[in-house]
Coordinates of C-alpha atoms in Angstrom, one line a residue:
Chain J
M1 CA 117.3 88.8 -33.7
V2 CA 117.8 85.7 -31.2
G3 CA 121.1 84.4 -33.1
R4 CA 120.5 80.5 -34.6
P5 CA 122.7 78.1 -31.5
A6 CA 119.1 79.9 -29.7
A7 CA 116.5 80.0 -32.6
N8 CA 117.2 75.9 -31.8
V9 CA 117.0 75.5 -28.2
I10 CA 113.2 77.3 -28.2
V11 CA 111.7 75.2 -31.6
L12 CA 113.4 72.1 -29.4
I13 CA 111.6 73.4 -26.2
A14 CA 108.1 73.6 -28.1
A15 CA 108.8 71.0 -29.0
L16 CA 109.0 68.8 -26.4
Y17 CA 106.7 71.3 -24.9
T18 CA 103.5 69.5 -27.7
L19 CA 105.3 65.7 -26.8
L20 CA 107.1 65.4 -23.5
P21 CA 102.2 65.3 -22.0
V22 CA 101.8 62.5 -25.4
L23 CA 105.2 60.8 -23.8
W24 CA 103.4 60.4 -20.6
L25 CA 101.1 58.7 -21.1
L26 CA 102.9 56.5 -23.0
L27 CA 105.3 55.3 -20.5
A28 CA 102.1 55.9 -18.2
A29 CA 99.9 52.4 -20.1
T30 CA 102.0 51.1 -18.8
K31 CA 102.5 51.3 -15.7
N32 CA 99.9 49.3 -13.4
T33 CA 97.9 51.8 -10.5
T34 CA 100.9 51.6 -8.3
A35 CA 103.6 52.5 -9.9
L36 CA 100.8 55.0 -11.6
F37 CA 100.8 57.1 -8.7
G38 CA 103.6 56.8 -6.6
S39 CA 104.6 59.0 -10.3
K40 CA 107.7 56.7 -11.1
L41 CA 107.4 56.7 -14.4
F42 CA 111.1 55.6 -15.7
S43 CA 111.2 52.7 -13.5
F44 CA 110.6 49.7 -15.4
G45 CA 110.1 47.5 -12.7
Q46 CA 106.9 47.0 -12.6
F47 CA 105.5 46.9 -16.7
S48 CA 102.3 46.2 -17.0
L49 CA 100.9 47.5 -20.1
W50 CA 99.7 43.4 -22.1
H51 CA 98.4 43.1 -17.8
N52 CA 97.0 46.5 -18.8
L53 CA 96.0 45.8 -22.2
A54 CA 93.9 42.4 -22.2
A55 CA 92.3 43.8 -19.0
L56 CA 90.9 46.9 -20.8
F57 CA 89.4 44.6 -23.7
S58 CA 87.4 42.2 -21.3
Q59 CA 86.7 45.3 -18.8
D60 CA 82.8 45.7 -19.2
G61 CA 82.1 43.1 -21.5
G62 CA 84.2 44.3 -24.1
V63 CA 82.9 47.4 -24.6
Y64 CA 86.0 49.4 -25.2
G65 CA 85.8 46.9 -28.3
H66 CA 82.6 47.9 -29.2
W67 CA 83.6 51.6 -28.2
Y68 CA 87.0 51.8 -30.9
L69 CA 85.6 49.7 -34.1
N70 CA 81.6 53.2 -33.4
S71 CA 84.8 55.7 -33.9
L72 CA 85.4 54.1 -37.0
L73 CA 82.6 54.1 -38.2
Y74 CA 80.9 57.2 -37.1
A75 CA 84.4 58.8 -38.2
V76 CA 86.3 57.5 -41.5
L77 CA 82.3 56.3 -42.8
G78 CA 81.4 59.9 -41.3
A79 CA 84.4 61.7 -43.1
G80 CA 84.1 59.7 -46.5
L81 CA 80.2 60.3 -46.8
G82 CA 80.7 63.6 -45.6
S83 CA 84.1 64.7 -47.5
L84 CA 82.1 63.1 -50.7
I85 CA 79.1 65.9 -49.9
S86 CA 80.7 68.7 -49.7
V87 CA 83.5 68.2 -52.0
S88 CA 80.5 68.2 -54.6
A89 CA 79.2 70.8 -53.2
G90 CA 81.5 72.7 -53.1
Y91 CA 82.0 71.7 -56.7
A92 CA 79.1 72.6 -57.9
F93 CA 79.3 76.3 -56.3
D94 CA 82.6 76.8 -58.0
K95 CA 82.3 75.9 -61.9
Y96 CA 77.9 75.6 -62.3
A97 CA 75.5 79.3 -62.0
F98 CA 72.1 79.3 -61.3
R99 CA 70.2 82.2 -59.6
G100 CA 70.3 82.9 -55.8
K101 CA 74.0 81.2 -56.2
E102 CA 75.7 83.9 -53.7
K103 CA 73.0 84.3 -51.7
A104 CA 72.9 80.4 -50.9
F105 CA 76.9 80.2 -49.9
G106 CA 76.5 82.7 -47.6
L107 CA 73.8 81.2 -46.1
V108 CA 76.9 78.1 -45.9
L109 CA 79.9 80.4 -44.7
V110 CA 76.7 81.5 -41.9
G111 CA 77.0 77.7 -41.3
V112 CA 80.6 78.3 -40.4
M113 CA 80.3 81.0 -38.6
V114 CA 77.2 79.0 -36.1
P115 CA 78.9 76.8 -33.5
Q116 CA 77.2 73.4 -34.2
T117 CA 77.5 73.3 -30.6
V118 CA 74.6 75.6 -29.4
L119 CA 72.7 73.5 -31.9
A120 CA 72.3 70.3 -29.7
L121 CA 69.5 70.6 -27.6
P122 CA 67.2 70.7 -30.4
L123 CA 68.7 69.1 -32.4
Y124 CA 68.0 66.6 -29.4
L125 CA 64.7 68.0 -29.2
V126 CA 64.5 66.9 -33.3
A127 CA 65.9 63.4 -33.7
S128 CA 63.7 62.5 -30.7
S129 CA 60.7 63.6 -32.3
V130 CA 61.4 61.0 -35.3
H131 CA 62.6 58.4 -32.4
L132 CA 66.2 58.3 -33.8
V133 CA 68.1 59.2 -30.4
N134 CA 70.2 56.9 -27.9
T135 CA 70.5 55.0 -31.8
F136 CA 73.6 55.4 -34.7
W137 CA 72.4 57.0 -37.2
A138 CA 71.8 60.5 -34.5
V139 CA 74.7 60.8 -33.9
F140 CA 76.2 60.1 -37.5
V141 CA 74.1 62.3 -39.6
P142 CA 74.3 65.5 -38.4
V143 CA 78.7 64.7 -38.3
L144 CA 78.1 64.2 -42.0
F145 CA 77.4 68.1 -42.6
N146 CA 81.2 70.2 -43.4
P147 CA 80.7 74.0 -44.3
F148 CA 83.6 74.4 -44.3
G149 CA 84.7 71.1 -46.5
V150 CA 82.1 73.0 -48.6
Y151 CA 84.3 75.9 -48.7
L152 CA 88.1 74.3 -49.2
G153 CA 85.8 72.6 -51.9
R154 CA 85.5 75.6 -53.8
V155 CA 88.7 76.5 -53.1
F156 CA 90.0 73.7 -54.7
A157 CA 87.5 73.3 -57.6
A158 CA 88.6 76.9 -58.6
G159 CA 92.2 75.9 -58.5
Y160 CA 92.9 72.1 -59.1
V161 CA 89.9 72.2 -62.2
P162 CA 90.4 74.8 -65.0
G163 CA 86.9 74.4 -67.1
E164 CA 88.6 73.9 -70.2
V165 CA 89.1 70.2 -68.6
L166 CA 85.5 70.5 -67.8
E167 CA 84.6 71.8 -71.8
A168 CA 87.5 68.4 -74.2
S169 CA 84.8 66.0 -71.5
R170 CA 81.8 67.7 -72.9
M171 CA 83.2 67.5 -76.2
D172 CA 83.3 63.7 -75.9
G173 CA 79.5 64.0 -75.1
A174 CA 80.6 62.9 -71.8
G175 CA 77.4 64.0 -69.0
E176 CA 77.6 66.3 -65.9
I177 CA 78.1 63.7 -63.5
R178 CA 79.9 61.6 -65.0
T179 CA 82.7 65.1 -65.9
F180 CA 82.1 65.1 -62.4
L181 CA 83.5 61.5 -61.3
R182 CA 85.6 60.6 -63.8
V183 CA 87.2 63.4 -64.2
A184 CA 87.0 66.5 -61.5
L185 CA 87.3 64.2 -58.9
P186 CA 90.7 62.4 -59.0
M187 CA 91.4 66.0 -59.6
L188 CA 90.5 66.7 -56.8
G189 CA 92.0 64.7 -55.5
P190 CA 94.3 65.7 -52.3
G191 CA 92.0 68.9 -51.8
F192 CA 89.4 65.9 -51.1
V193 CA 91.9 64.4 -48.3
T194 CA 92.7 67.9 -47.3
V195 CA 88.6 67.4 -46.6
F196 CA 87.7 63.7 -44.8
L197 CA 90.6 64.3 -43.0
F198 CA 89.6 67.5 -40.6
Q199 CA 86.0 66.0 -41.0
L200 CA 88.3 62.7 -39.8
T201 CA 89.3 64.6 -36.5
A202 CA 86.6 66.2 -35.9
I203 CA 84.0 63.3 -35.7
W204 CA 86.8 61.2 -33.7
N205 CA 86.7 64.1 -31.2
N206 CA 83.1 64.8 -31.5
F207 CA 82.4 64.4 -27.5
F208 CA 78.5 66.6 -26.5
L209 CA 77.2 65.2 -29.5
P210 CA 77.5 61.6 -28.2
M211 CA 77.1 63.4 -24.6
V212 CA 73.5 64.5 -25.7
M213 CA 72.3 61.6 -27.9
L214 CA 73.1 58.5 -26.8
S215 CA 72.6 56.9 -23.5
N216 CA 73.3 53.3 -24.8
Q217 CA 77.3 52.4 -23.8
N218 CA 77.6 50.3 -26.5
L219 CA 76.8 53.1 -29.3
Y220 CA 79.2 55.6 -27.8
P221 CA 82.3 56.3 -29.0
L222 CA 85.6 56.5 -27.4
S223 CA 85.8 60.2 -26.5
L224 CA 82.8 59.1 -24.3
G225 CA 83.3 55.9 -23.0
L226 CA 86.7 56.9 -21.3
F227 CA 85.0 60.0 -20.4
T228 CA 82.7 57.3 -18.4
W229 CA 84.8 55.5 -16.8
N230 CA 87.3 58.1 -15.6
S231 CA 84.1 59.2 -14.0
Q232 CA 83.9 55.4 -12.7
A233 CA 88.0 56.4 -11.8
T234 CA 87.3 58.1 -8.9
V235 CA 85.6 55.8 -7.3
T236 CA 88.0 52.3 -8.0
P237 CA 91.3 53.6 -8.2
D238 CA 91.9 51.0 -10.1
D239 CA 90.4 52.0 -13.2
Y240 CA 92.8 54.4 -14.2
P241 CA 95.6 52.7 -16.2
L242 CA 92.3 51.4 -17.6
V243 CA 91.1 54.9 -18.9
V244 CA 95.2 55.3 -19.5
T245 CA 95.6 52.6 -21.8
G246 CA 92.7 53.3 -23.5
S247 CA 93.4 57.4 -24.5
L248 CA 96.8 55.9 -26.0
L249 CA 95.3 53.5 -28.1
A250 CA 92.6 56.5 -28.9
V251 CA 95.7 58.2 -30.0
V252 CA 96.4 56.6 -32.5
P253 CA 95.2 56.2 -35.8
L254 CA 95.2 60.2 -35.9
I255 CA 97.9 60.2 -35.6
A256 CA 99.2 57.7 -37.5
A257 CA 97.2 59.2 -40.4
F258 CA 98.3 63.3 -39.6
V259 CA 101.7 61.2 -40.5
L260 CA 101.6 59.8 -43.3
L261 CA 99.5 61.8 -45.2
Q262 CA 101.3 65.4 -44.3
R263 CA 101.5 66.8 -47.4
F264 CA 97.3 66.6 -47.9
W265 CA 97.0 68.8 -44.5
R266 CA 99.7 71.4 -44.9
S267 CA 98.1 71.9 -48.1
G268 CA 94.9 72.7 -47.3
I269 CA 96.1 74.0 -44.1
T270 CA 98.0 77.0 -46.6
A271 CA 94.5 76.6 -49.3
G272 CA 91.8 77.5 -45.9
S273 CA 93.5 79.7 -44.8
V274 CA 95.7 82.7 -47.1
K275 CA 93.0 83.7 -49.1
Chain E
M1 CA 77.3 75.9 -76.4
S2 CA 80.4 77.9 -74.2
T3 CA 78.6 79.8 -73.9
A4 CA 76.6 79.5 -70.9
V5 CA 79.4 78.0 -69.5
S6 CA 81.4 79.1 -67.1
S7 CA 83.9 78.3 -67.8
D8 CA 86.3 81.0 -65.7
A9 CA 88.1 78.8 -62.5
A10 CA 87.8 81.8 -60.2
A11 CA 85.5 81.7 -57.4
A12 CA 83.5 84.6 -57.0
R13 CA 81.2 85.9 -59.7
P14 CA 78.0 87.2 -60.6
P15 CA 75.7 84.6 -61.6
D16 CA 76.2 84.2 -65.5
R17 CA 73.8 86.0 -67.6
T18 CA 75.5 85.9 -70.0
G19 CA 73.9 82.5 -71.5
T20 CA 70.8 83.5 -71.8
A21 CA 71.9 86.6 -74.1
A22 CA 73.7 84.1 -76.0
A23 CA 70.2 81.8 -76.8
G24 CA 68.8 84.9 -78.0
A25 CA 70.9 86.3 -80.5
H26 CA 71.4 83.7 -82.1
G27 CA 68.7 80.8 -84.0
G28 CA 67.7 78.0 -84.1
R29 CA 69.4 74.2 -83.8
R30 CA 72.1 76.6 -81.9
S31 CA 70.2 78.1 -79.2
R32 CA 67.9 74.8 -77.9
R33 CA 71.4 73.4 -77.9
A34 CA 72.4 75.8 -75.6
R35 CA 69.3 75.4 -74.0
T36 CA 69.4 72.3 -73.3
T37 CA 73.0 71.7 -72.3
R38 CA 72.4 75.0 -69.7
R39 CA 69.7 72.5 -68.3
Q40 CA 71.5 69.7 -67.8
Q41 CA 73.4 72.0 -65.7
R42 CA 71.0 73.0 -64.3
T43 CA 70.4 69.4 -63.0
A44 CA 73.7 68.2 -62.7
A45 CA 74.2 71.3 -59.4
A46 CA 71.4 70.2 -58.0
L47 CA 72.5 66.8 -58.0
L48 CA 76.3 68.0 -56.3
I49 CA 74.5 70.3 -53.9
G50 CA 71.2 68.8 -52.7
P51 CA 72.8 65.9 -50.7
F52 CA 74.9 68.7 -49.5
G53 CA 71.1 71.1 -48.6
I54 CA 68.6 68.3 -47.7
L55 CA 71.6 67.9 -44.6
M56 CA 71.7 71.9 -43.8
A57 CA 68.2 71.9 -44.0
L58 CA 67.7 68.7 -41.2
V59 CA 70.7 69.3 -39.0
F60 CA 71.4 73.4 -39.2
L61 CA 68.0 75.5 -40.5
V62 CA 65.0 73.3 -38.5
P63 CA 67.0 72.8 -35.4
L64 CA 68.3 76.5 -35.9
V65 CA 64.2 77.5 -35.7
Y66 CA 63.7 75.0 -33.4
A67 CA 65.6 76.4 -30.8
I68 CA 64.7 79.9 -31.7
V69 CA 60.7 78.6 -30.5
L70 CA 61.4 76.5 -27.8
S71 CA 62.9 79.6 -26.1
L72 CA 59.6 81.0 -26.4
F73 CA 57.4 78.8 -24.8
T74 CA 57.9 76.8 -21.6
V75 CA 56.8 73.2 -20.7
D76 CA 54.8 72.3 -17.0
H77 CA 55.5 69.3 -16.0
H78 CA 53.0 69.3 -13.6
G79 CA 51.3 65.9 -11.7
L80 CA 53.6 63.1 -12.2
G81 CA 56.2 63.3 -15.3
F82 CA 53.4 61.1 -17.7
G83 CA 52.6 62.0 -21.4
N84 CA 53.5 65.1 -22.2
G85 CA 54.0 68.0 -20.5
H86 CA 51.8 71.7 -21.3
T87 CA 53.2 73.9 -23.8
V88 CA 52.5 77.5 -22.5
F89 CA 53.8 80.0 -24.8
T90 CA 56.0 82.7 -22.0
G91 CA 57.8 84.9 -24.7
L92 CA 61.0 86.6 -24.0
R93 CA 60.3 85.2 -20.4
S94 CA 63.1 82.1 -21.0
Y95 CA 65.7 85.2 -21.9
A96 CA 65.2 87.1 -19.2
A97 CA 65.4 84.6 -16.5
V98 CA 68.9 83.2 -18.0
L99 CA 70.1 87.1 -18.2
T100 CA 69.5 87.7 -15.0
D101 CA 71.2 84.5 -13.5
P102 CA 74.2 85.4 -11.9
T103 CA 75.7 81.6 -13.1
F104 CA 75.2 81.9 -16.9
A105 CA 76.9 85.8 -16.8
S106 CA 79.9 83.7 -14.6
G107 CA 79.9 80.9 -17.9
F108 CA 81.0 84.7 -19.7
G109 CA 83.1 86.1 -17.1
V110 CA 85.4 82.8 -17.6
I111 CA 85.0 83.0 -21.1
G112 CA 86.4 86.6 -21.2
L113 CA 89.0 86.2 -18.7
F114 CA 90.0 83.0 -20.7
L115 CA 89.9 84.9 -23.7
V116 CA 92.0 87.5 -22.0
I117 CA 94.5 84.7 -21.0
E118 CA 95.3 82.4 -23.9
V119 CA 95.3 85.0 -26.9
P120 CA 98.1 86.8 -26.4
V121 CA 99.7 83.9 -25.7
L122 CA 98.4 82.0 -28.7
V123 CA 99.4 84.4 -30.6
I124 CA 102.6 85.6 -29.7
V125 CA 103.7 81.7 -29.3
S126 CA 102.4 80.3 -33.1
L127 CA 103.3 82.9 -34.8
G128 CA 106.8 83.5 -32.6
L129 CA 107.7 79.8 -33.3
A130 CA 106.4 80.5 -37.6
L131 CA 108.9 83.2 -37.6
L132 CA 112.0 81.8 -36.7
L133 CA 111.0 78.7 -38.1
D134 CA 110.4 80.9 -41.5
S135 CA 113.9 82.5 -40.9
G136 CA 115.5 79.0 -41.6
M137 CA 117.6 79.6 -39.3
V138 CA 116.5 76.3 -37.9
R139 CA 116.8 72.6 -38.4
L140 CA 114.7 69.8 -39.0
R141 CA 112.1 72.0 -40.1
R142 CA 109.7 69.7 -41.6
T143 CA 110.6 67.6 -38.3
A144 CA 109.7 70.1 -36.0
Q145 CA 106.8 71.2 -37.5
L146 CA 105.2 68.0 -37.7
F147 CA 106.0 67.4 -33.8
L148 CA 103.9 71.1 -32.7
F149 CA 101.8 69.3 -34.7
L150 CA 101.3 66.3 -32.8
P151 CA 98.5 67.2 -30.0
H152 CA 96.6 68.9 -33.0
A153 CA 95.4 64.7 -33.3
V154 CA 95.0 64.2 -29.5
P155 CA 91.6 64.9 -28.8
G156 CA 90.1 66.7 -26.5
I157 CA 89.0 64.7 -24.2
I158 CA 92.2 62.8 -24.0
A159 CA 93.8 66.6 -24.5
A160 CA 92.3 67.2 -21.3
L161 CA 92.6 63.7 -19.3
I162 CA 96.3 64.2 -19.5
W163 CA 96.7 67.5 -18.0
F164 CA 94.4 66.2 -15.4
Y165 CA 96.5 63.9 -14.5
L166 CA 99.6 65.8 -15.2
Y167 CA 98.3 68.3 -12.6
T168 CA 97.4 66.6 -10.1
P169 CA 99.6 66.1 -6.5
G170 CA 100.7 62.3 -6.9
V171 CA 100.2 61.1 -10.4
S172 CA 102.1 64.0 -11.9
P173 CA 106.3 63.9 -12.5
V174 CA 105.7 67.9 -12.9
V175 CA 104.7 68.3 -9.6
R176 CA 106.9 66.2 -7.9
A177 CA 109.8 67.7 -10.1
L178 CA 108.3 71.3 -9.0
S179 CA 108.3 70.4 -5.0
G180 CA 111.9 68.6 -5.5
T181 CA 112.7 72.1 -6.4
G182 CA 110.9 73.3 -3.6
L183 CA 107.8 75.1 -5.1
S184 CA 104.5 73.5 -4.2
V185 CA 102.1 74.9 -6.8
D186 CA 98.4 74.0 -6.8
F187 CA 97.6 73.3 -10.8
L188 CA 93.9 72.8 -10.0
G189 CA 93.6 75.3 -7.3
I190 CA 91.5 79.2 -7.3
H191 CA 94.3 80.9 -9.0
L192 CA 95.1 78.3 -11.4
V193 CA 92.8 76.2 -12.8
L194 CA 91.1 78.6 -15.0
P195 CA 95.4 79.2 -16.8
S196 CA 95.2 75.3 -16.6
L197 CA 93.0 75.1 -18.9
V198 CA 94.3 77.6 -21.2
N199 CA 96.8 75.5 -21.3
V200 CA 95.8 72.9 -21.9
V201 CA 93.6 74.4 -25.4
L202 CA 97.0 76.0 -26.1
W203 CA 98.8 73.1 -26.6
N204 CA 96.2 71.2 -28.3
G205 CA 96.3 74.0 -30.6
L206 CA 99.0 76.1 -31.5
G207 CA 100.7 73.6 -33.5
Y208 CA 97.7 74.0 -36.0
N209 CA 98.3 77.8 -35.5
M210 CA 101.6 77.7 -36.1
V211 CA 101.3 76.1 -39.3
I212 CA 99.0 78.5 -40.4
F213 CA 101.2 81.4 -39.8
Y214 CA 104.0 79.2 -41.0
A215 CA 101.8 79.8 -44.8
A216 CA 100.9 82.8 -44.6
L217 CA 104.7 83.5 -43.7
Q218 CA 106.2 81.5 -47.2
A219 CA 103.3 83.4 -48.7
I220 CA 104.7 86.0 -47.9
P221 CA 106.5 87.7 -52.3
R222 CA 110.7 87.0 -51.3
E223 CA 111.4 90.0 -53.0
V224 CA 109.5 92.2 -50.2
I225 CA 112.0 90.3 -47.6
E226 CA 115.0 90.9 -49.8
A227 CA 114.2 94.3 -50.0
S228 CA 114.2 94.4 -46.5
V229 CA 117.5 93.0 -46.3
L230 CA 119.6 94.7 -48.3
D231 CA 118.2 97.7 -46.5
G232 CA 120.4 96.9 -44.7
A233 CA 118.0 96.1 -41.7
S234 CA 118.2 92.8 -39.4
A235 CA 116.5 89.4 -39.6
W236 CA 114.1 91.5 -36.2
R237 CA 113.4 94.8 -37.5
T238 CA 112.0 92.5 -41.0
A239 CA 110.1 89.8 -38.2
L240 CA 108.6 93.1 -37.4
R241 CA 108.0 95.7 -39.6
V242 CA 108.1 93.4 -43.0
K243 CA 106.7 89.9 -42.6
I244 CA 104.3 90.8 -39.7
P245 CA 102.4 93.7 -41.3
M246 CA 101.6 90.6 -44.3
V247 CA 100.2 88.4 -42.6
R248 CA 97.7 90.5 -40.0
A249 CA 94.6 89.0 -41.7
T250 CA 95.9 85.8 -40.6
V251 CA 96.8 86.8 -37.4
V252 CA 92.7 88.0 -37.0
L253 CA 91.4 84.8 -38.4
V254 CA 93.6 83.4 -36.3
V255 CA 92.0 85.3 -33.7
M256 CA 88.4 84.9 -34.4
F257 CA 88.7 80.9 -34.6
A258 CA 90.7 81.0 -30.8
V259 CA 87.8 83.8 -29.8
I260 CA 84.7 81.2 -31.8
A261 CA 86.4 78.0 -30.0
A262 CA 86.7 79.4 -26.5
L263 CA 82.4 80.9 -26.4
Q264 CA 82.0 76.5 -27.4
L265 CA 83.8 75.7 -24.8
Y266 CA 83.0 72.1 -22.6
T267 CA 84.9 69.0 -23.7
E268 CA 88.2 70.2 -21.2
P269 CA 86.0 72.1 -17.8
T270 CA 84.0 68.9 -17.6
L271 CA 86.4 66.7 -17.4
F272 CA 87.9 68.5 -14.6
N273 CA 84.6 69.2 -13.5
Q274 CA 84.5 65.1 -12.3
T275 CA 87.2 65.9 -9.9
D276 CA 87.5 70.0 -9.0
A277 CA 84.9 71.0 -7.4
L278 CA 86.0 74.5 -9.0
V279 CA 85.0 74.0 -11.6
S280 CA 81.2 73.6 -11.5
S281 CA 79.3 72.1 -13.6
R282 CA 77.6 75.7 -14.8
Y283 CA 81.7 76.8 -15.1
T284 CA 81.2 78.0 -18.9
P285 CA 78.3 79.1 -21.4
N286 CA 78.1 75.6 -22.9
M287 CA 78.2 74.1 -20.1
Y288 CA 75.2 76.1 -18.6
I289 CA 73.0 74.4 -21.8
Y290 CA 73.9 71.5 -21.2
D291 CA 72.8 71.8 -17.5
A292 CA 69.3 73.4 -17.8
A293 CA 68.4 70.6 -20.8
F294 CA 69.5 67.3 -19.2
D295 CA 70.1 68.8 -15.6
R296 CA 67.1 70.2 -15.1
Q297 CA 65.0 69.7 -18.1
N298 CA 64.2 73.4 -18.4
Y299 CA 64.4 73.4 -22.4
G300 CA 63.0 77.2 -22.7
L301 CA 65.6 78.3 -20.4
S302 CA 68.5 76.2 -21.9
S303 CA 67.2 77.3 -26.1
A304 CA 67.0 81.4 -24.8
A305 CA 71.1 80.8 -23.6
A306 CA 71.7 79.3 -26.7
V307 CA 70.2 82.0 -28.7
I308 CA 72.0 84.0 -26.6
L309 CA 75.3 82.1 -26.7
L310 CA 75.1 82.1 -30.7
V311 CA 73.9 86.2 -31.1
V312 CA 77.0 86.8 -28.9
S313 CA 79.0 84.0 -31.2
C314 CA 78.0 86.0 -34.3
V315 CA 78.2 90.1 -32.8
L316 CA 82.1 89.2 -31.9
S317 CA 83.3 87.4 -35.2
Y318 CA 81.4 90.0 -37.2
A319 CA 83.0 92.6 -34.6
V320 CA 86.2 91.0 -35.0
T321 CA 86.0 91.5 -39.0
R322 CA 85.0 95.0 -39.2
W323 CA 88.3 96.0 -36.7
S324 CA 90.2 94.4 -38.9
N325 CA 88.2 95.8 -41.6
R326 CA 89.4 99.0 -40.1
G327 CA 93.0 98.2 -39.9
E328 CA 93.2 97.2 -43.7
D329 CA 91.1 101.3 -44.8
R330 CA 93.9 103.0 -42.4
K331 CA 96.9 101.4 -44.4

């Protein structure tokens, strides 16, 4: 097999491949239009990061700030509420017996398999018939739906919450819902964070649904906002530094979340993939 | 009380009927108590699954049925476009229109070619890296994993943006460096635009899949590997003969998710479409669906295309599962 030095070199090359484009984004955000198009990345003669940041937040009446807040709202609220809904359902699928349970769970698995983008048009028409198109809710409600979270919730409930603990809580006279909230949910903590993190990423990356649902720029998430700015920049190249700097700020929260919550997504991927 | 409670934590378990039997066997107070417990549990299950169920109905089942219904109708927008159009039942006509539309077929051609390039590279590189990390020969394993995983945190649209800049002559240090060595590579030209798109998607997902493989490799019992090493097998041989066959199911999983994701390809080519004329507005099936609905206002056509895409996705993931099961049987 490849020797020890070769193995390290291969992994190093792979890490450079994954890191360098992000580093490029970081350096490019410090450049003005001229330096960007001169592709002189390492010349810091024209350090324009502060200027770019100021321009970023003042462009189009500060709409970028709106996009940032919108993305945070869609993603943090959506992932918080969505993972609570999914994990409770997964827990119930694991811990209770009721008629048609496995059939219902099969339907959940179909939900995992069906590409969600396929449903964007009918979803748009349903939203339009109840006058929700071009509102916050048109994006917020669909992103709550996370069938993979239900699957993971069931796997985690089976692994982390022993039946005896629930028994003990019932013996103490606690009701089922109280038992779930006070006993099971804290034990499901790591699983919950995993589902939350996956859903946070999915919503933060969401592009197709907002594109279908929204026309009011003030409701855009970052992904859609940056997309429209990039299309404007093809006409007015002076906007390119805005797109680049805006993209850099848009990747910061998720990268921070993944670095800080490493042990969760590692265990989560394991639980989701190794059956 | 205990009879009705499913204390077994195993996930796959047939519906529990023991409660009923036990309630009949015992008499008086105990059975009443068991019945109350069971009712409480059923209520709890309904309360906990309810919100998800409502959500599933609203954003999954209703749109799914609606898509099928829509695909069978056509809305005529005669006149000045005021008020509702005239809705006519047209049966399978939209399906015929979609299936005979060369731009729709070429979208599947693009996806097919995309997969032919992507899948082998994805599996070989991410499994290869996972094997290297698993072999214990690499230093700073956790850091390496984190770095490789990092692009997963970059949204698809931004990944496409970064790489589009890195492909564009004049902006890209890569193109500049290549031309410095006398190579002129047109990443966005007719020959390389599809591989360039594959690269964006690979960059985004490589580390994620590597972590999946790594987790599967770590789950192999160490005795199995030690036995192979004691037999005098080299590390290379152990990887090929012992480790890879044992993560076969994970390979199938990764391939299946790659196929499903490729069929949904939209974000990256849509960004390329802004400036690269070679990426048309109907480049992939999903772009076709968007184009039909929102640029051509033909909901029937768009829904028929969506239903076809849905069927293809389901058939393909079923086929991949079957193929993997057959392999299991042979073993």
